[in-house]
Coordinates of C-alpha atoms and ligand atoms in Angstrom, one line a residue:
X130 CA 158.8 260.3 120.6
X131 CA 155.9 261.9 118.9
X132 CA 156.0 263.7 115.7
X133 CA 155.0 266.9 117.5
X134 CA 157.9 266.3 120.1
X135 CA 160.3 265.6 117.2
X136 CA 159.3 268.9 115.5
X137 CA 160.0 270.8 118.7
X138 CA 163.7 269.7 118.7
X139 CA 166.2 271.8 117.1
X140 CA 168.0 270.8 113.8
X141 CA 171.6 269.9 115.0
X142 CA 174.4 270.8 112.6
X143 CA 177.6 269.2 113.3
X144 CA 180.4 271.5 112.6
X145 CA 180.7 275.2 112.8
X146 CA 182.8 275.5 109.6
X147 CA 181.7 277.8 106.6
X148 CA 179.0 275.3 105.5
X149 CA 177.8 274.6 109.1
X150 CA 177.4 278.3 109.9
X151 CA 175.6 278.9 106.7
X152 CA 173.2 276.0 107.4
X153 CA 172.3 277.6 110.8
X154 CA 171.7 281.0 108.9
X155 CA 169.5 279.3 106.4
X156 CA 167.7 277.3 109.1
X157 CA 166.9 280.6 111.1
X158 CA 165.6 282.2 108.0
X159 CA 163.1 279.3 107.7
X160 CA 161.9 279.7 111.4
X161 CA 163.8 276.4 112.3
X162 CA 165.7 276.2 115.5
X163 CA 169.3 275.1 114.9
X164 CA 172.3 274.0 117.4
X165 CA 175.7 274.1 115.8
X166 CA 178.0 271.7 117.7
X167 CA 181.7 272.6 116.8
X168 CA 184.4 270.3 118.0
X169 CA 187.2 273.4 117.9
X170 CA 187.4 276.1 120.3
X171 CA 185.8 278.6 118.1
X172 CA 184.0 278.5 114.9
X173 CA 186.1 277.9 111.6
X174 CA 188.6 275.8 113.5
X175 CA 189.3 273.6 110.4
X176 CA 190.0 276.8 108.4
X177 CA 192.1 278.5 111.1
X178 CA 194.3 275.4 110.9
X179 CA 195.2 276.3 107.2
X180 CA 194.8 280.0 108.1
X181 CA 198.3 280.8 106.2
X182 CA 197.0 279.6 103.0
X183 CA 195.4 281.6 100.5
X184 CA 192.0 280.5 98.8
X185 CA 191.5 280.7 95.0
X186 CA 188.1 281.8 95.2
X187 CA 187.5 285.4 95.7
X188 CA 185.4 286.8 98.4
X189 CA 182.4 286.9 96.2
X190 CA 182.0 283.1 96.4
X191 CA 183.1 282.7 99.8
X192 CA 180.1 284.5 101.8
X193 CA 176.7 282.6 101.9
X194 CA 173.7 284.9 101.2
X195 CA 171.7 284.1 104.3
X196 CA 174.8 284.6 106.3
X197 CA 175.4 288.1 104.7
X198 CA 171.8 288.9 105.6
X199 CA 172.6 288.1 109.3
X200 CA 175.9 290.1 109.2
X201 CA 174.9 293.4 107.3
X202 CA 172.6 294.7 110.3
X203 CA 175.6 294.3 112.5
X204 CA 177.7 296.8 110.7
X205 CA 179.8 294.2 109.1
X206 CA 181.7 295.5 106.2
X207 CA 181.9 293.1 103.3
X208 CA 185.4 292.3 102.1
X209 CA 186.5 293.4 98.5
X210 CA 184.5 291.0 96.6
X211 CA 187.5 290.3 94.1
X212 CA 190.1 289.6 96.6
X213 CA 191.5 286.5 97.6
X214 CA 191.3 285.9 101.3
X215 CA 193.8 283.5 103.1
X216 CA 192.1 281.0 105.5
X217 CA 192.8 283.2 108.4
X218 CA 191.1 286.3 106.8
X219 CA 188.2 283.9 106.0
X220 CA 187.9 283.3 109.8
X221 CA 188.7 286.9 110.9
X222 CA 186.8 288.7 108.4
X223 CA 183.6 286.5 107.9
X224 CA 183.2 283.2 110.0
X225 CA 184.2 284.8 113.5
X226 CA 181.8 287.8 112.9
X227 CA 179.1 285.6 111.9
X228 CA 179.6 283.2 114.8
X229 CA 179.4 286.3 117.0
X230 CA 175.9 287.6 115.7
X231 CA 173.4 286.9 118.5
X232 CA 171.4 284.7 116.6
X233 CA 174.2 282.2 115.9
X234 CA 176.2 282.7 119.2
X235 CA 173.1 281.6 121.3
X236 CA 172.9 278.4 119.1
X237 CA 176.6 277.6 118.8
X238 CA 178.4 275.2 121.3
X239 CA 182.0 275.1 120.8
X240 CA 184.4 272.5 122.2
X241 CA 181.7 270.1 121.5
X242 CA 182.6 267.2 119.4
X243 CA 180.0 264.8 118.2
X244 CA 181.0 261.3 118.8
X245 CA 178.0 259.3 117.3
X246 CA 174.7 259.9 115.7
X247 CA 171.6 257.6 115.8
X248 CA 168.0 257.4 115.5
X249 CA 166.5 258.0 119.0
X250 CA 165.4 254.7 120.4
X251 CA 166.3 252.6 117.5
X252 CA 169.4 251.0 116.3
X253 CA 170.1 250.8 112.6
X254 CA 168.2 247.7 112.2
X255 CA 164.8 248.7 113.8
X256 CA 162.4 249.8 111.1
X257 CA 159.0 249.9 112.9
X258 CA 158.1 253.5 113.5
X259 CA 161.6 254.7 112.5
X260 CA 160.4 257.7 110.5
X261 CA 158.6 259.1 113.3
X262 CA 161.7 259.2 115.5
X263 CA 163.9 262.1 115.9
X264 CA 167.9 261.8 116.4
X265 CA 170.0 261.2 119.5
X266 CA 173.5 262.9 118.9
X267 CA 176.1 261.9 121.5
X268 CA 178.8 264.6 122.2
X269 CA 181.8 264.9 124.4
X270 CA 183.2 268.4 125.7
X271 CA 186.5 269.6 126.3
X272 CA 186.3 268.1 129.8
X273 CA 185.7 264.8 128.6
X274 CA 181.8 265.0 129.8
X275 CA 179.7 263.0 127.3
X276 CA 176.1 264.1 126.7
X277 CA 173.3 263.4 124.3
X278 CA 171.3 266.0 122.4
X279 CA 168.2 265.3 120.9
X280 CA 167.4 266.5 117.4
X281 CA 164.4 266.5 114.7
X282 CA 167.2 266.5 112.1
X283 CA 170.9 266.4 111.7
X284 CA 173.0 268.2 109.3
X285 CA 176.6 266.8 109.2
X286 CA 178.9 269.6 108.0
X287 CA 181.9 268.2 109.9
X288 CA 184.3 268.4 107.0
X289 CA 187.2 266.0 106.2
X290 CA 190.2 267.9 107.4
X291 CA 190.5 266.1 110.5
X292 CA 190.9 262.6 108.8
X293 CA 193.8 262.5 106.4
X294 CA 194.3 259.2 104.4
X295 CA 196.9 257.1 106.0
X296 CA 200.4 257.0 104.8
X297 CA 200.7 253.3 104.4
X298 CA 199.7 251.4 101.2
X299 CA 196.3 250.2 100.1
X300 CA 194.6 252.9 102.0
X301 CA 195.6 251.2 105.3
X302 CA 197.9 252.7 107.8
X303 CA 201.5 251.6 107.9
X304 CA 202.6 249.5 110.8
X305 CA 203.6 252.0 113.7
X306 CA 201.7 254.8 112.1
X307 CA 199.7 255.7 115.1
X308 CA 202.8 255.5 117.4
X309 CA 204.7 258.0 115.0
X310 CA 201.8 260.5 115.0
X311 CA 203.8 263.1 116.8
X312 CA 206.1 263.3 113.9
X313 CA 203.4 263.6 111.4
X314 CA 201.7 266.8 110.2
X315 CA 198.8 267.6 108.0
X316 CA 199.3 268.7 104.4
X317 CA 199.7 272.3 104.9
X318 CA 201.9 273.2 108.0
X319 CA 203.0 276.7 108.2
X320 CA 206.5 276.0 107.2
X321 CA 207.5 279.7 106.9
X322 CA 205.5 281.0 109.8
X323 CA 204.3 279.4 113.1
X324 CA 205.7 276.0 112.8
X325 CA 209.1 277.0 111.2
X326 CA 211.1 275.5 114.1
X327 CA 209.9 272.1 113.3
X328 CA 211.4 272.2 110.0
X329 CA 214.5 274.5 109.9
X330 CA 217.6 272.7 109.8
X331 CA 215.8 269.3 109.7
X332 CA 214.9 266.4 107.3
X333 CA 211.4 266.5 106.4
X334 CA 209.4 263.8 104.1
X335 CA 206.5 265.1 102.2
X336 CA 204.3 262.4 100.9
X337 CA 201.6 262.9 98.2
X338 CA 201.3 264.4 94.9
X339 CA 198.5 267.0 94.9
X340 CA 199.0 270.6 95.1
X341 CA 199.1 270.8 98.8
X342 CA 202.4 268.6 98.7
X343 CA 203.7 271.1 95.9
X344 CA 202.9 274.1 98.1
X345 CA 204.6 272.6 101.1
X346 CA 207.5 271.5 99.1
X347 CA 208.2 274.9 97.6
X348 CA 207.8 276.5 101.2
X349 CA 210.5 273.9 102.4
X350 CA 212.7 274.7 99.6
X351 CA 212.4 278.6 100.4
X352 CA 213.0 277.6 104.2
X353 CA 216.2 275.9 103.2
X354 CA 217.6 279.0 101.6
X355 CA 217.8 280.7 104.8
X356 CA 218.1 277.5 107.3
X357 CA 221.3 275.4 106.5
X358 CA 220.6 271.8 106.9
X359 CA 217.0 271.8 105.9
X360 CA 216.5 268.5 104.0
X361 CA 213.5 267.8 101.9
X362 CA 212.5 264.4 100.5
X363 CA 209.4 263.8 98.5
X364 CA 207.8 260.5 98.1
X365 CA 205.1 259.8 95.5
X366 CA 203.2 256.5 94.8
X367 CA 203.3 257.0 91.2
X368 CA 206.1 256.4 88.8
X369 CA 206.3 260.1 87.7
X370 CA 205.6 263.7 88.8
X371 CA 205.1 264.9 85.4
X372 CA 201.4 265.7 85.9
X373 CA 202.1 267.8 88.9
X374 CA 205.0 269.5 87.0
X375 CA 202.4 270.6 84.6
X376 CA 202.8 272.0 81.1
X377 CA 205.0 274.7 82.2
X378 CA 204.5 277.8 80.0
X379 CA 202.0 275.9 77.9
X380 CA 200.0 275.2 80.8
X381 CA 196.5 276.7 80.2
X382 CA 196.8 278.0 83.9
X383 CA 199.9 280.1 84.1
X384 CA 200.2 280.2 87.9
X385 CA 199.6 276.4 88.0
X386 CA 202.2 276.0 85.2
X387 CA 204.5 278.1 87.3
X388 CA 204.0 276.1 90.4
X389 CA 204.9 272.8 88.6
X390 CA 207.9 274.6 86.8
X391 CA 209.3 275.9 90.2
X392 CA 208.9 272.4 91.8
X393 CA 210.5 270.7 88.8
X394 CA 213.6 273.2 88.7
X395 CA 213.9 272.5 92.5
X396 CA 213.9 268.7 91.8
X397 CA 216.4 269.1 88.8
X398 CA 218.6 271.4 90.8
X399 CA 218.9 268.7 93.7
X400 CA 217.2 271.3 96.2
X401 CA 214.9 268.3 97.1
X402 CA 215.1 264.5 96.4
X403 CA 212.0 262.9 94.7
X404 CA 211.4 259.3 95.3
X405 CA 208.9 257.5 93.0
X406 CA 206.9 254.3 93.3
X407 CA 207.1 254.6 97.1
X408 CA 205.4 252.3 99.6
X409 CA 205.5 253.2 103.1
X410 CA 205.1 250.1 105.2
X411 CA 206.5 250.9 108.7
X412 CA 207.1 253.8 110.8
X413 CA 209.4 253.4 113.8
X414 CA 209.5 256.5 116.0
X415 CA 212.7 257.3 118.1
X416 CA 213.5 260.2 120.5
X417 CA 214.1 262.9 117.9
X418 CA 213.3 261.2 114.4
X419 CA 211.4 258.6 112.9
X420 CA 212.6 255.8 110.7
X421 CA 210.5 255.2 107.4
X422 CA 210.6 251.6 106.1
X423 CA 209.3 250.4 102.9
X424 CA 210.0 250.2 99.3
X425 CA 210.8 252.7 96.4
X426 CA 210.9 251.1 93.0
X427 CA 210.7 247.8 94.4
X428 CA 214.0 248.3 96.2
X429 CA 214.0 248.6 100.0
X430 CA 213.5 252.1 101.5
X431 CA 215.0 253.4 104.9
X432 CA 214.8 256.9 105.7
X433 CA 215.5 258.7 109.0
X434 CA 213.5 262.1 109.1
X435 CA 212.4 264.5 111.7
X436 CA 208.9 265.1 110.5
X437 CA 206.5 263.7 107.8
X438 CA 204.1 265.8 106.0
X439 CA 201.0 263.7 105.0
X440 CA 199.5 265.3 101.8
X441 CA 197.8 262.1 100.6
X442 CA 194.2 263.7 100.9
X443 CA 191.4 263.3 103.1
X444 CA 188.5 260.8 103.8
X445 CA 185.1 261.4 105.7
X446 CA 184.6 260.0 109.2
X447 CA 181.9 257.6 108.8
X448 CA 182.4 256.0 112.0
X449 CA 180.3 258.3 113.9
X450 CA 177.4 257.5 111.7
X451 CA 177.4 253.7 112.0
X452 CA 173.9 253.7 113.3
X453 CA 172.4 255.9 110.6
X454 CA 170.9 254.4 107.3
X455 CA 173.2 256.0 104.7
X456 CA 173.1 255.8 100.9
X457 CA 176.9 256.1 100.0
X458 CA 178.6 255.3 96.9
X459 CA 181.1 252.6 97.5
X460 CA 183.8 254.4 95.7
X461 CA 183.7 258.0 96.6
X462 CA 181.8 257.6 99.9
X463 CA 179.5 260.5 98.9
X464 CA 175.9 260.3 98.6
X465 CA 175.0 257.8 95.8
X466 CA 173.2 260.3 93.5
X467 CA 176.0 262.8 94.0
X468 CA 179.0 260.6 93.4
X469 CA 178.9 259.9 89.7
X470 CA 179.2 263.7 89.3
X471 CA 182.5 263.9 91.2
X472 CA 184.1 260.6 91.0
X473 CA 187.7 261.6 90.2
X474 CA 188.0 258.1 88.4
X475 CA 185.5 259.5 85.8
X476 CA 186.1 263.3 85.8
X477 CA 189.2 265.3 85.3
X478 CA 186.7 268.0 85.4
X479 CA 183.2 268.4 84.5
X480 CA 180.0 269.8 85.2
X481 CA 178.4 269.2 88.5
X482 CA 174.8 270.4 88.2
X483 CA 173.8 272.4 91.1
X484 CA 172.2 269.9 93.6
X485 CA 170.2 270.0 96.9
X486 CA 168.3 268.0 99.2
X487 CA 166.9 265.3 96.9
X488 CA 170.4 264.6 95.9
X489 CA 171.7 264.6 99.4
X490 CA 169.0 262.6 101.1
X491 CA 169.4 259.3 102.9
X492 CA 167.2 256.5 103.7
X493 CA 166.9 257.8 107.1
X494 CA 164.9 261.0 106.6
X495 CA 166.1 264.4 108.1
X496 CA 169.8 263.3 108.0
X497 CA 172.0 265.1 105.5
X498 CA 175.8 265.2 104.7
X499 CA 176.6 268.8 103.4
X500 CA 179.7 270.8 102.7
X501 CA 183.3 269.1 102.2
X502 CA 182.0 265.9 103.7
X503 CA 179.3 265.5 101.2
X504 CA 182.1 265.0 98.6
X505 CA 183.4 262.1 100.4
X506 CA 187.0 261.4 99.1
X507 CA 186.5 263.7 96.1
X508 CA 188.6 266.8 96.3
X509 CA 186.8 269.1 94.2
X510 CA 184.3 270.8 96.7
X511 CA 183.7 274.4 96.4
X512 CA 182.1 276.6 99.2
X513 CA 179.5 277.9 96.9
X514 CA 178.4 274.5 96.2
X515 CA 178.0 273.9 99.9
X516 CA 176.1 277.1 100.5
X517 CA 173.5 276.0 97.8
X518 CA 173.2 272.6 99.5
X519 CA 172.3 274.1 102.9
X520 CA 169.8 276.5 101.3
X521 CA 168.0 273.5 99.8
X522 CA 168.1 271.4 102.8
X523 CA 166.8 274.1 105.1
X524 CA 164.0 274.8 102.7
X525 CA 163.2 270.9 102.6
X526 CA 163.3 270.8 106.4
X527 CA 160.7 273.7 106.4
X528 CA 158.6 271.8 104.1
X529 CA 159.2 274.1 101.3
X530 CA 159.5 271.5 98.5
X531 CA 159.4 273.9 95.6
X532 CA 162.4 276.0 97.0
X533 CA 164.3 272.9 98.0
X534 CA 164.0 271.8 94.4
X535 CA 164.8 275.2 92.8
X536 CA 168.4 275.7 91.6
X537 CA 170.1 278.9 92.8
X538 CA 173.8 278.2 92.6
X539 CA 175.3 280.4 90.0
X540 CA 179.0 279.7 89.6
X541 CA 180.9 281.5 86.9
X542 CA 181.0 279.6 83.8
X543 CA 184.7 279.2 83.1
X544 CA 185.5 276.3 81.0
X545 CA 188.6 276.2 83.2
X546 CA 189.5 272.9 84.8
X547 CA 192.5 271.1 86.0
X548 CA 193.9 268.2 84.3
X549 CA 194.6 266.7 87.6
X550 CA 193.0 263.6 88.9
X551 CA 192.5 262.8 92.6
X552 CA 193.1 258.9 91.9
X553 CA 195.6 257.6 89.7
X554 CA 198.4 255.2 90.0
X555 CA 201.1 256.1 87.7
X556 CA 201.1 259.7 87.2
X557 CA 199.1 259.7 84.1
X558 CA 195.4 260.5 83.6
X559 CA 192.9 258.0 84.3
X560 CA 190.2 259.7 82.7
X561 CA 190.0 261.7 79.4
X562 CA 190.0 265.3 79.3
X563 CA 186.6 266.9 79.6
X564 CA 187.7 270.5 79.5
X565 CA 185.2 272.5 77.6
X566 CA 184.9 276.1 77.0
X567 CA 182.0 278.4 78.1
X568 CA 179.7 275.7 79.4
X569 CA 176.1 276.5 79.4
X570 CA 175.4 275.4 82.9
X571 CA 177.0 276.2 86.1
X572 CA 180.6 274.6 85.9
X573 CA 182.5 272.8 88.5
X574 CA 185.7 274.5 88.5
X575 CA 188.2 271.7 89.4
X576 CA 190.4 273.4 91.6
X577 CA 193.7 274.2 90.2
X578 CA 196.5 276.5 91.4
X579 CA 195.4 279.7 90.1
X580 CA 193.0 280.4 87.4
X581 CA 193.3 283.0 84.8
X582 CA 192.0 286.3 85.8
X583 CA 188.8 287.5 84.3
X584 CA 186.9 284.3 84.7
X585 CA 186.0 284.8 88.3
X586 CA 188.9 283.5 90.0
X587 CA 192.0 285.6 90.1
X588 CA 195.4 284.4 89.1
X589 CA 198.3 284.0 91.5
X590 CA 200.0 281.3 93.3
X591 CA 197.4 280.2 95.7
X592 CA 196.3 276.8 97.0
X593 CA 194.3 274.4 94.7
X594 CA 192.3 271.6 96.0
X595 CA 192.6 269.3 92.9
X596 CA 194.8 266.3 93.7
X597 CA 194.7 266.6 97.3
X598 CA 193.2 263.2 97.2
X599 CA 195.9 261.8 95.2
X600 CA 199.3 260.6 96.1
Ligands
FAD297 C1 194.0 274.4 101.9 C2 192.3 274.6 101.5 C3 192.1 275.5 100.5 C4 190.8 275.7 100.0 N1 190.3 276.6 99.2 C5 189.1 276.9 98.7 C6 188.8 277.9 97.8 O1 189.6 278.7 97.6 N2 187.5 278.0 97.4 C7 186.4 277.0 97.8 O2 185.4 277.2 97.4 N3 186.9 275.8 98.6 C8 188.2 275.8 99.0 N4 188.5 274.8 99.8 C9 187.5 273.7 99.9 C10 186.4 273.9 101.2 O3 185.6 274.9 100.6 C11 187.1 274.0 102.5 O4 187.5 272.9 103.0 C12 186.0 274.7 103.4 O5 186.5 274.8 104.7 C13 184.7 273.5 103.5 O6 183.9 273.8 104.7 P1 183.0 272.9 105.7 O7 182.2 273.9 106.5 O8 182.4 272.0 104.6 O9 184.3 272.1 106.4 P2 185.3 272.6 107.3 O10 185.6 274.2 107.0 O11 186.3 271.5 107.5 O12 184.5 272.7 108.6 C14 184.1 271.6 109.5 C15 183.9 272.0 110.9 O13 183.6 270.9 111.7 C16 184.3 270.8 112.9 N5 184.3 269.3 113.4 C17 184.8 268.3 112.7 N6 184.4 267.0 113.3 C18 183.5 267.3 114.4 C19 182.8 266.5 115.0 N7 183.0 265.2 115.2 N8 182.0 267.1 116.0 C20 181.8 268.7 115.9 N9 182.5 269.4 115.0 C21 183.4 268.6 114.2 C22 185.6 271.2 112.6 O14 186.4 271.6 113.7 C23 185.4 272.3 111.5 O15 185.2 273.6 112.1 C24 189.8 274.6 100.5 C25 190.2 273.8 101.4 C26 191.5 273.6 101.8 C27 192.0 272.3 102.7

């Protein structure tokens, strides 16, 4: 493929979530032709699946600037900048109208899952003339038809929500885990709404020790108040849930303290059973329930449950990128230059300098991981960070190096962070606190459950992402 031909091809954006759609908006502003391939039936499919959960970032940080410029001429009414949307409101009030703009609608293919990406005409080992080649993106549609799309560049914004960590130990699935899949849900089932029947009057095992687990456990406790027979077991791999219980009224984040306090009260009152140092080794599915076999505190464990909530965090799907030359950190599975800034082994919180194309680039030119997926296994991603990433990537693809290297992200400086860590073995912090106050540069807010009002993030019981990668 000649260079001219490569540049005539669209930029394929994988995933029509908030960051993928924002990428398309920025590419359009740059005069580039995006093609968004979305696996779900509509844009924002992953967000829709946690639609009942409230974000902790108010609308002002949830809408991308280029997307706003596409929406405003359509008569779109911007939501209240200070309000906290639910996932459903984010889809209905922003992502769906954005996907419906004529500019995006004509460049969005829903029901189209990307199976693999490769350099067109060159497998991973072939170097000669590699940089002149575009990309071949293999897709499958809802009817099972496989088709290849050629692209000048690929922006992978496919998120991580589809790929939970396994329930088994050592990062590996437990024996029988795939056979037991019908009994396993993601971290945030709609326990009090659409999926109520699945949990009411039944025994649920929640595995994990992040805020997703805490929210789901408290929803199950609430369900048990009106649905007799609702039984809850909570399994963590560490020896103590103290970190998630938080500091109670001493907690620097009152809403987070309240969440932890409520959870501790529920455990103390015997409304749910907490098992520590759990290893899930085998799942044996039956007709109505699944047997969970393993150990707890080195003693044999056997549980019979109707549902398992996997809240052990997420990991990126890298299998579809096997033919692309990537430069990924071996720990976090994020671009190497980005990983040290977000590695949860290193940071309980900390500054993440706004970053763009340079930090996100790989040995294969024109390929980028952006959005949630760019953070690999680290759980601290913010939408605003992703919007800055795609602004910079679009500028670079358009050849505007100065704009690509300029920093435009302007998150509120809060000094607020979570003391939670995504990776820890025993419930104790694996890194020292790095919380400061009023940092001079834009600050990563390690996402806790509720942040004091007046610092850009409103308080309240909301979902926090920190710790979702932990167990
Ligand atoms: C419960 C929850 C609450 C959160 N709250 C906040 C918050 O308050 N503030 C904040 O800044 N961030 C928050 N986040 C973090 C993050 O901003 C969101 O996860 C956000 O949705 C990430 O956007 P994304 O576009 O990168 O990925 P996603 O929203 O996950 O979108 C990826 C899209 O790609 C599609 N896809 C996946 N695989 C393929 C494939 N192979 N081919 C084609 N399409 C594919 C999916 O269907 C999906 O539509 C939250 C996350 C969660 C889970």
